[in-house]
Amino acid sequence: MSEAMPEAPTRSAVTGSPGLLASLDPLLREWLPRQRWFAGKGRPVTGFSLVAATELLPADGKLGLYHLLVRAHQPLEPVQGTVPHPGDCYQLLIGVREALPPRLAPALIGHVHEGPLAGRTVYEALYDPRPAEVILEALRTSARIGQLRFERREEIRPDLVPRVVTAEQSNSSVVYGDTFILKLLRRVLPGTNPDLELPLALAREGCSRVPPPTAWITAEPPSGAEEPYVLGVLQPFVQGASDGWELALRELAKGEDFSAEARALGRATAEVHTALARALPTVTLGHHQLQSMVAGMTERLEAAAQAVPTLRPYAPGLHSAFEALADLAREGHTWTAQRVHGDLHLGQCLRSPSGQWWLIDFEGEPAKPLAERRMAQPVVRDVAGMLRSFDYAAHSAGGPPAPEWAAACRAAYCSGYAEVGGRDPRTEPVLLRAYETDKAVYEVLYEARHRPDWLPVPLSAVRRLATGDS
Ligand SMILES: Nc1ncnc2c1ncn2[C@@H]1O[C@H](COP(=O)(O)OP(=O)(O)O)[C@@H](O)[C@H]1O
Ligand SMILES: O=P(O)(O)O[C@H]1O[C@H](CO)[C@@H](O[C@H]2O[C@H](CO)[C@@H](O)[C@H](O)[C@H]2O)[C@H](O)[C@H]1O
């Protein structure tokens, strides 16, 4: 992952960091669970431990800046308050000032009462241009600071003005002068992260559908026992882009057909898949692997039906989609699997003003372990995600559902895919139905947890899929 670049001299990590964490502890307990990107919602935070602390600007100056990797301890279930759990590790960029100027009020974390920062105000530093500039400068100069490693593949211009992206995200992003966008991962894990791995592999293949990583940040693990943590990726910013979800809803609201764009998206997806198959190993899924794939789908359905009672009447019909796949496996069918996007939907597609489509966010489903997200899978997995997304749009535009609009998009997407990929996904109806079913089940659970008003959208698909209609 690393390429030869000049390195700035190493600075040291924070001394007295346990004291630092102790003084932040009460503030973080209150602030962290309120963040959109906090993954452990619904379970109280019972404490923190420090994975790494790095001083990026000394706290005794007008503006201090700490980079923290902090493990949040949470019991497994809200009702089982005593079950120990190692806890998720979060990346925090903490600014320290005497007082916050009004423009930074939304970034407030709190006022510190004890310890090395007593009397100071701490805040989410990404909202502040100066700390964001410090990060870009470290990337520009390939700095090593404490456990942090900043690496780059391309030159980065100095003096790019930062602005934080305020959209609801699983992570946090800063745009620099409309030239680059830096995504800082929030829940971080040791090991190769597909959000860096796949765009780098695609860049090596010359694939022009994915912004190539310009630079990235990793952290050396504290003990040497683990692999480095991937913390962030800087990539070119696609100026003036709209995402596929916004565009689809806009066209629907006007009663316009979207199938030309859907076809272009199918072509773009196939281009990315073709490049990934060239860049990284492909495997054949035989009986054993297909059985365990079906077992995973079945388990997820059972868990979702347990959690969302409205799903239960459809469970037998949905099981039949997985059984049909198991039957094919028993008959000796095999499928080629390769690295895929893993969480493809219209919101992960950007269209630039020139009409070019880009695919972003190769992180996969963030709740899953990295090893699972990095497994080779049939390309139909991504296709199913996009087909679900057209259906979502047709049920979310505000007016009555527009099934014909969705059907036209779905058909056009598959045709576009076949034009470039050489194989029409509709020639794999059993696999496609199984993956669409798996995704719809995931969506039922996702909406029940995060956006209950949206639950009817995946439920309408569940009704269709349970009866075997495509
Ligand atoms: N290269 C890019 N150019 C322009 N906008 C981008 C780019 N990458 C991401 N974005 C914008 O940032 C948002 C969040 O990016 P994403 O990678 O999906 O982060 P997350 O994992 O936090 O959802 C996207 O929805 C898109 O609007
Ligand atoms: O954007 P993320 O990668 O965090 O994905 C999660 O949130 C998505 C919603 O923002 C959710 O996607 C579902 O809703 C979309 C419309 O808002 C729709 O286009 C997708 O097809 C549908 O799955 C996604 O499932 C979830 O993982």
PDB file of N, CA, C and O in Angstrom, residues 59-101:
ATOM      1  N   ALA A  59      -1.594  21.823  22.738  1.00  0.00           N
ATOM      2  CA  ALA A  59      -2.805  22.340  23.388  1.00  0.00           C
ATOM      3  C   ALA A  59      -2.524  23.587  24.213  1.00  0.00           C
ATOM      4  O   ALA A  59      -3.450  24.242  24.664  1.00  0.00           O
ATOM      5  N   ASP A  60      -1.246  23.934  24.407  1.00  0.00           N
ATOM      6  CA  ASP A  60      -0.982  25.154  25.181  1.00  0.00           C
ATOM      7  C   ASP A  60      -1.031  26.403  24.305  1.00  0.00           C
ATOM      8  O   ASP A  60      -0.908  27.520  24.781  1.00  0.00           O
ATOM      9  N   GLY A  61      -1.232  26.218  23.007  1.00  0.00           N
ATOM     10  CA  GLY A  61      -1.354  27.381  22.122  1.00  0.00           C
ATOM     11  C   GLY A  61      -2.805  27.837  22.051  1.00  0.00           C
ATOM     12  O   GLY A  61      -3.669  27.367  22.794  1.00  0.00           O
ATOM     13  N   LYS A  62      -3.105  28.766  21.111  1.00  0.00           N
ATOM     14  CA  LYS A  62      -4.462  29.305  20.971  1.00  0.00           C
ATOM     15  C   LYS A  62      -5.417  28.205  20.512  1.00  0.00           C
ATOM     16  O   LYS A  62      -6.572  28.148  20.900  1.00  0.00           O
ATOM     17  N   LEU A  63      -4.882  27.327  19.673  1.00  0.00           N
ATOM     18  CA  LEU A  63      -5.691  26.224  19.150  1.00  0.00           C
ATOM     19  C   LEU A  63      -4.890  24.932  19.278  1.00  0.00           C
ATOM     20  O   LEU A  63      -3.807  24.808  18.704  1.00  0.00           O
ATOM     21  N   GLY A  64      -5.419  23.986  20.046  1.00  0.00           N
ATOM     22  CA  GLY A  64      -4.771  22.685  20.165  1.00  0.00           C
ATOM     23  C   GLY A  64      -5.527  21.673  19.315  1.00  0.00           C
ATOM     24  O   GLY A  64      -6.716  21.856  19.014  1.00  0.00           O
ATOM     25  N   LEU A  65      -4.819  20.621  18.912  1.00  0.00           N
ATOM     26  CA  LEU A  65      -5.463  19.611  18.073  1.00  0.00           C
ATOM     27  C   LEU A  65      -4.934  18.222  18.418  1.00  0.00           C
ATOM     28  O   LEU A  65      -3.726  17.970  18.354  1.00  0.00           O
ATOM     29  N   TYR A  66      -5.862  17.345  18.804  1.00  0.00           N
ATOM     30  CA  TYR A  66      -5.512  15.957  19.114  1.00  0.00           C
ATOM     31  C   TYR A  66      -6.198  15.015  18.142  1.00  0.00           C
ATOM     32  O   TYR A  66      -7.390  15.169  17.835  1.00  0.00           O
ATOM     33  N   HIS A  67      -5.436  14.040  17.696  1.00  0.00           N
ATOM     34  CA  HIS A  67      -6.032  12.927  16.944  1.00  0.00           C
ATOM     35  C   HIS A  67      -6.134  11.758  17.911  1.00  0.00           C
ATOM     36  O   HIS A  67      -5.129  11.358  18.508  1.00  0.00           O
ATOM     37  N   LEU A  68      -7.345  11.229  18.093  1.00  0.00           N
ATOM     38  CA  LEU A  68      -7.535  10.135  19.043  1.00  0.00           C
ATOM     39  C   LEU A  68      -8.160   8.926  18.366  1.00  0.00           C
ATOM     40  O   LEU A  68      -9.063   9.059  17.521  1.00  0.00           O
ATOM     41  N   LEU A  69      -7.664   7.756  18.740  1.00  0.00           N
ATOM     42  CA  LEU A  69      -8.366   6.507  18.428  1.00  0.00           C
ATOM     43  C   LEU A  69      -8.827   5.971  19.772  1.00  0.00           C
ATOM     44  O   LEU A  69      -7.998   5.681  20.643  1.00  0.00           O
ATOM     45  N   VAL A  70     -10.124   5.879  19.913  1.00  0.00           N
ATOM     46  CA  VAL A  70     -10.708   5.605  21.221  1.00  0.00           C
ATOM     47  C   VAL A  70     -11.652   4.418  21.118  1.00  0.00           C
ATOM     48  O   VAL A  70     -12.492   4.367  20.209  1.00  0.00           O
ATOM     49  N   ARG A  71     -11.480   3.474  22.016  1.00  0.00           N
ATOM     50  CA  ARG A  71     -12.401   2.332  22.036  1.00  0.00           C
ATOM     51  C   ARG A  71     -13.534   2.638  23.005  1.00  0.00           C
ATOM     52  O   ARG A  71     -13.277   2.997  24.158  1.00  0.00           O
ATOM     53  N   ALA A  72     -14.771   2.531  22.508  1.00  0.00           N
ATOM     54  CA  ALA A  72     -15.930   2.802  23.368  1.00  0.00           C
ATOM     55  C   ALA A  72     -16.440   1.477  23.915  1.00  0.00           C
ATOM     56  O   ALA A  72     -16.788   0.580  23.147  1.00  0.00           O
ATOM     57  N   HIS A  73     -16.459   1.346  25.215  1.00  0.00           N
ATOM     58  CA  HIS A  73     -16.935   0.102  25.823  1.00  0.00           C
ATOM     59  C   HIS A  73     -18.444   0.146  25.945  1.00  0.00           C
ATOM     60  O   HIS A  73     -19.002   1.123  26.441  1.00  0.00           O
ATOM     61  N   GLN A  74     -19.068  -0.917  25.455  1.00  0.00           N
ATOM     62  CA  GLN A  74     -20.533  -0.999  25.523  1.00  0.00           C
ATOM     63  C   GLN A  74     -20.937  -2.425  25.860  1.00  0.00           C
ATOM     64  O   GLN A  74     -20.352  -3.368  25.317  1.00  0.00           O
ATOM     65  N   PRO A  75     -21.931  -2.603  26.713  1.00  0.00           N
ATOM     66  CA  PRO A  75     -22.433  -3.965  26.913  1.00  0.00           C
ATOM     67  C   PRO A  75     -23.069  -4.448  25.619  1.00  0.00           C
ATOM     68  O   PRO A  75     -23.510  -3.639  24.786  1.00  0.00           O
ATOM     69  N   LEU A  76     -23.135  -5.768  25.434  1.00  0.00           N
ATOM     70  CA  LEU A  76     -23.646  -6.320  24.180  1.00  0.00           C
ATOM     71  C   LEU A  76     -25.080  -5.949  23.895  1.00  0.00           C
ATOM     72  O   LEU A  76     -25.429  -5.540  22.810  1.00  0.00           O
ATOM     73  N   GLU A  77     -25.946  -6.104  24.868  1.00  0.00           N
ATOM     74  CA  GLU A  77     -27.375  -5.817  24.693  1.00  0.00           C
ATOM     75  C   GLU A  77     -27.791  -4.838  25.777  1.00  0.00           C
ATOM     76  O   GLU A  77     -27.277  -4.896  26.892  1.00  0.00           O
ATOM     77  N   PRO A  78     -28.773  -3.956  25.492  1.00  0.00           N
ATOM     78  CA  PRO A  78     -29.187  -3.000  26.510  1.00  0.00           C
ATOM     79  C   PRO A  78     -29.672  -3.670  27.783  1.00  0.00           C
ATOM     80  O   PRO A  78     -29.469  -3.182  28.869  1.00  0.00           O
ATOM     81  N   VAL A  79     -30.278  -4.861  27.633  1.00  0.00           N
ATOM     82  CA  VAL A  79     -30.823  -5.531  28.813  1.00  0.00           C
ATOM     83  C   VAL A  79     -29.791  -6.339  29.590  1.00  0.00           C
ATOM     84  O   VAL A  79     -30.007  -6.699  30.724  1.00  0.00           O
ATOM     85  N   GLN A  80     -28.674  -6.632  28.939  1.00  0.00           N
ATOM     86  CA  GLN A  80     -27.664  -7.470  29.610  1.00  0.00           C
ATOM     87  C   GLN A  80     -26.487  -6.592  30.006  1.00  0.00           C
ATOM     88  O   GLN A  80     -25.378  -6.737  29.508  1.00  0.00           O
ATOM     89  N   GLY A  81     -26.753  -5.666  30.901  1.00  0.00           N
ATOM     90  CA  GLY A  81     -25.774  -4.635  31.222  1.00  0.00           C
ATOM     91  C   GLY A  81     -24.401  -5.108  31.649  1.00  0.00           C
ATOM     92  O   GLY A  81     -23.471  -4.316  31.672  1.00  0.00           O
ATOM     93  N   THR A  82     -24.215  -6.363  31.920  1.00  0.00           N
ATOM     94  CA  THR A  82     -22.910  -6.772  32.444  1.00  0.00           C
ATOM     95  C   THR A  82     -22.065  -7.568  31.448  1.00  0.00           C
ATOM     96  O   THR A  82     -20.943  -7.931  31.759  1.00  0.00           O
ATOM     97  N   VAL A  83     -22.608  -7.843  30.267  1.00  0.00           N
ATOM     98  CA  VAL A  83     -21.831  -8.661  29.315  1.00  0.00           C
ATOM     99  C   VAL A  83     -20.645  -7.838  28.794  1.00  0.00           C
ATOM    100  O   VAL A  83     -20.823  -6.755  28.247  1.00  0.00           O
ATOM    101  N   PRO A  84     -19.397  -8.307  28.964  1.00  0.00           N
ATOM    102  CA  PRO A  84     -18.261  -7.512  28.495  1.00  0.00           C
ATOM    103  C   PRO A  84     -18.151  -7.557  26.969  1.00  0.00           C
ATOM    104  O   PRO A  84     -18.526  -8.541  26.340  1.00  0.00           O
ATOM    105  N   HIS A  85     -17.660  -6.511  26.363  1.00  0.00           N
ATOM    106  CA  HIS A  85     -17.537  -6.412  24.912  1.00  0.00           C
ATOM    107  C   HIS A  85     -16.334  -5.527  24.633  1.00  0.00           C
ATOM    108  O   HIS A  85     -16.172  -4.500  25.290  1.00  0.00           O
ATOM    109  N   PRO A  86     -15.421  -5.927  23.722  1.00  0.00           N
ATOM    110  CA  PRO A  86     -14.223  -5.105  23.529  1.00  0.00           C
ATOM    111  C   PRO A  86     -14.551  -3.690  23.059  1.00  0.00           C
ATOM    112  O   PRO A  86     -13.840  -2.751  23.363  1.00  0.00           O
ATOM    113  N   GLY A  87     -15.652  -3.512  22.340  1.00  0.00           N
ATOM    114  CA  GLY A  87     -16.065  -2.168  21.942  1.00  0.00           C
ATOM    115  C   GLY A  87     -15.465  -1.754  20.612  1.00  0.00           C
ATOM    116  O   GLY A  87     -14.399  -2.219  20.209  1.00  0.00           O
ATOM    117  N   ASP A  88     -16.176  -0.859  19.920  1.00  0.00           N
ATOM    118  CA  ASP A  88     -15.717  -0.364  18.630  1.00  0.00           C
ATOM    119  C   ASP A  88     -14.699   0.746  18.826  1.00  0.00           C
ATOM    120  O   ASP A  88     -14.767   1.505  19.790  1.00  0.00           O
ATOM    121  N   CYS A  89     -13.783   0.854  17.865  1.00  0.00           N
ATOM    122  CA  CYS A  89     -12.748   1.894  17.923  1.00  0.00           C
ATOM    123  C   CYS A  89     -13.148   3.043  16.988  1.00  0.00           C
ATOM    124  O   CYS A  89     -13.463   2.809  15.816  1.00  0.00           O
ATOM    125  N   TYR A  90     -13.161   4.258  17.519  1.00  0.00           N
ATOM    126  CA  TYR A  90     -13.573   5.430  16.735  1.00  0.00           C
ATOM    127  C   TYR A  90     -12.412   6.398  16.552  1.00  0.00           C
ATOM    128  O   TYR A  90     -11.572   6.553  17.451  1.00  0.00           O
ATOM    129  N   GLN A  91     -12.407   7.052  15.390  1.00  0.00           N
ATOM    130  CA  GLN A  91     -11.420   8.088  15.106  1.00  0.00           C
ATOM    131  C   GLN A  91     -12.027   9.454  15.440  1.00  0.00           C
ATOM    132  O   GLN A  91     -13.085   9.812  14.922  1.00  0.00           O
ATOM    133  N   LEU A  92     -11.334  10.214  16.287  1.00  0.00           N
ATOM    134  CA  LEU A  92     -11.821  11.540  16.687  1.00  0.00           C
ATOM    135  C   LEU A  92     -10.735  12.578  16.422  1.00  0.00           C
ATOM    136  O   LEU A  92      -9.548  12.315  16.658  1.00  0.00           O
ATOM    137  N   LEU A  93     -11.148  13.727  15.963  1.00  0.00           N
ATOM    138  CA  LEU A  93     -10.231  14.849  15.800  1.00  0.00           C
ATOM    139  C   LEU A  93     -10.735  15.945  16.728  1.00  0.00           C
ATOM    140  O   LEU A  93     -11.803  16.533  16.485  1.00  0.00           O
ATOM    141  N   ILE A  94      -9.995  16.158  17.816  1.00  0.00           N
ATOM    142  CA  ILE A  94     -10.493  17.014  18.891  1.00  0.00           C
ATOM    143  C   ILE A  94      -9.751  18.350  18.882  1.00  0.00           C
ATOM    144  O   ILE A  94      -8.513  18.380  19.029  1.00  0.00           O
ATOM    145  N   GLY A  95     -10.489  19.416  18.701  1.00  0.00           N
ATOM    146  CA  GLY A  95      -9.907  20.761  18.794  1.00  0.00           C
ATOM    147  C   GLY A  95     -10.005  21.242  20.235  1.00  0.00           C
ATOM    148  O   GLY A  95     -10.928  20.871  20.966  1.00  0.00           O
ATOM    149  N   VAL A  96      -9.036  22.074  20.634  1.00  0.00           N
ATOM    150  CA  VAL A  96      -9.022  22.611  22.007  1.00  0.00           C
ATOM    151  C   VAL A  96      -8.840  24.123  21.915  1.00  0.00           C
ATOM    152  O   VAL A  96      -7.881  24.602  21.287  1.00  0.00           O
ATOM    153  N   ARG A  97      -9.787  24.871  22.480  1.00  0.00           N
ATOM    154  CA  ARG A  97      -9.681  26.343  22.501  1.00  0.00           C
ATOM    155  C   ARG A  97     -10.091  26.857  23.870  1.00  0.00           C
ATOM    156  O   ARG A  97     -10.740  26.151  24.632  1.00  0.00           O
ATOM    157  N   GLU A  98      -9.728  28.139  24.126  1.00  0.00           N
ATOM    158  CA  GLU A  98     -10.198  28.777  25.370  1.00  0.00           C
ATOM    159  C   GLU A  98     -11.719  28.884  25.316  1.00  0.00           C
ATOM    160  O   GLU A  98     -12.411  28.574  26.272  1.00  0.00           O
ATOM    161  N   ALA A  99     -12.208  29.375  24.194  1.00  0.00           N
ATOM    162  CA  ALA A  99     -13.659  29.523  24.005  1.00  0.00           C
ATOM    163  C   ALA A  99     -13.937  29.324  22.524  1.00  0.00           C
ATOM    164  O   ALA A  99     -13.066  29.565  21.685  1.00  0.00           O
ATOM    165  N   LEU A 100     -15.153  28.889  22.209  1.00  0.00           N
ATOM    166  CA  LEU A 100     -15.471  28.640  20.797  1.00  0.00           C
ATOM    167  C   LEU A 100     -16.070  29.887  20.164  1.00  0.00           C
ATOM    168  O   LEU A 100     -16.998  30.475  20.716  1.00  0.00           O
ATOM    169  N   PRO A 101     -15.579  30.283  18.988  1.00  0.00           N
ATOM    170  CA  PRO A 101     -16.266  31.363  18.282  1.00  0.00           C
ATOM    171  C   PRO A 101     -17.657  30.881  17.854  1.00  0.00           C
ATOM    172  O   PRO A 101     -17.851  29.669  17.645  1.00  0.00           O
TER     173      PRO A 101
END
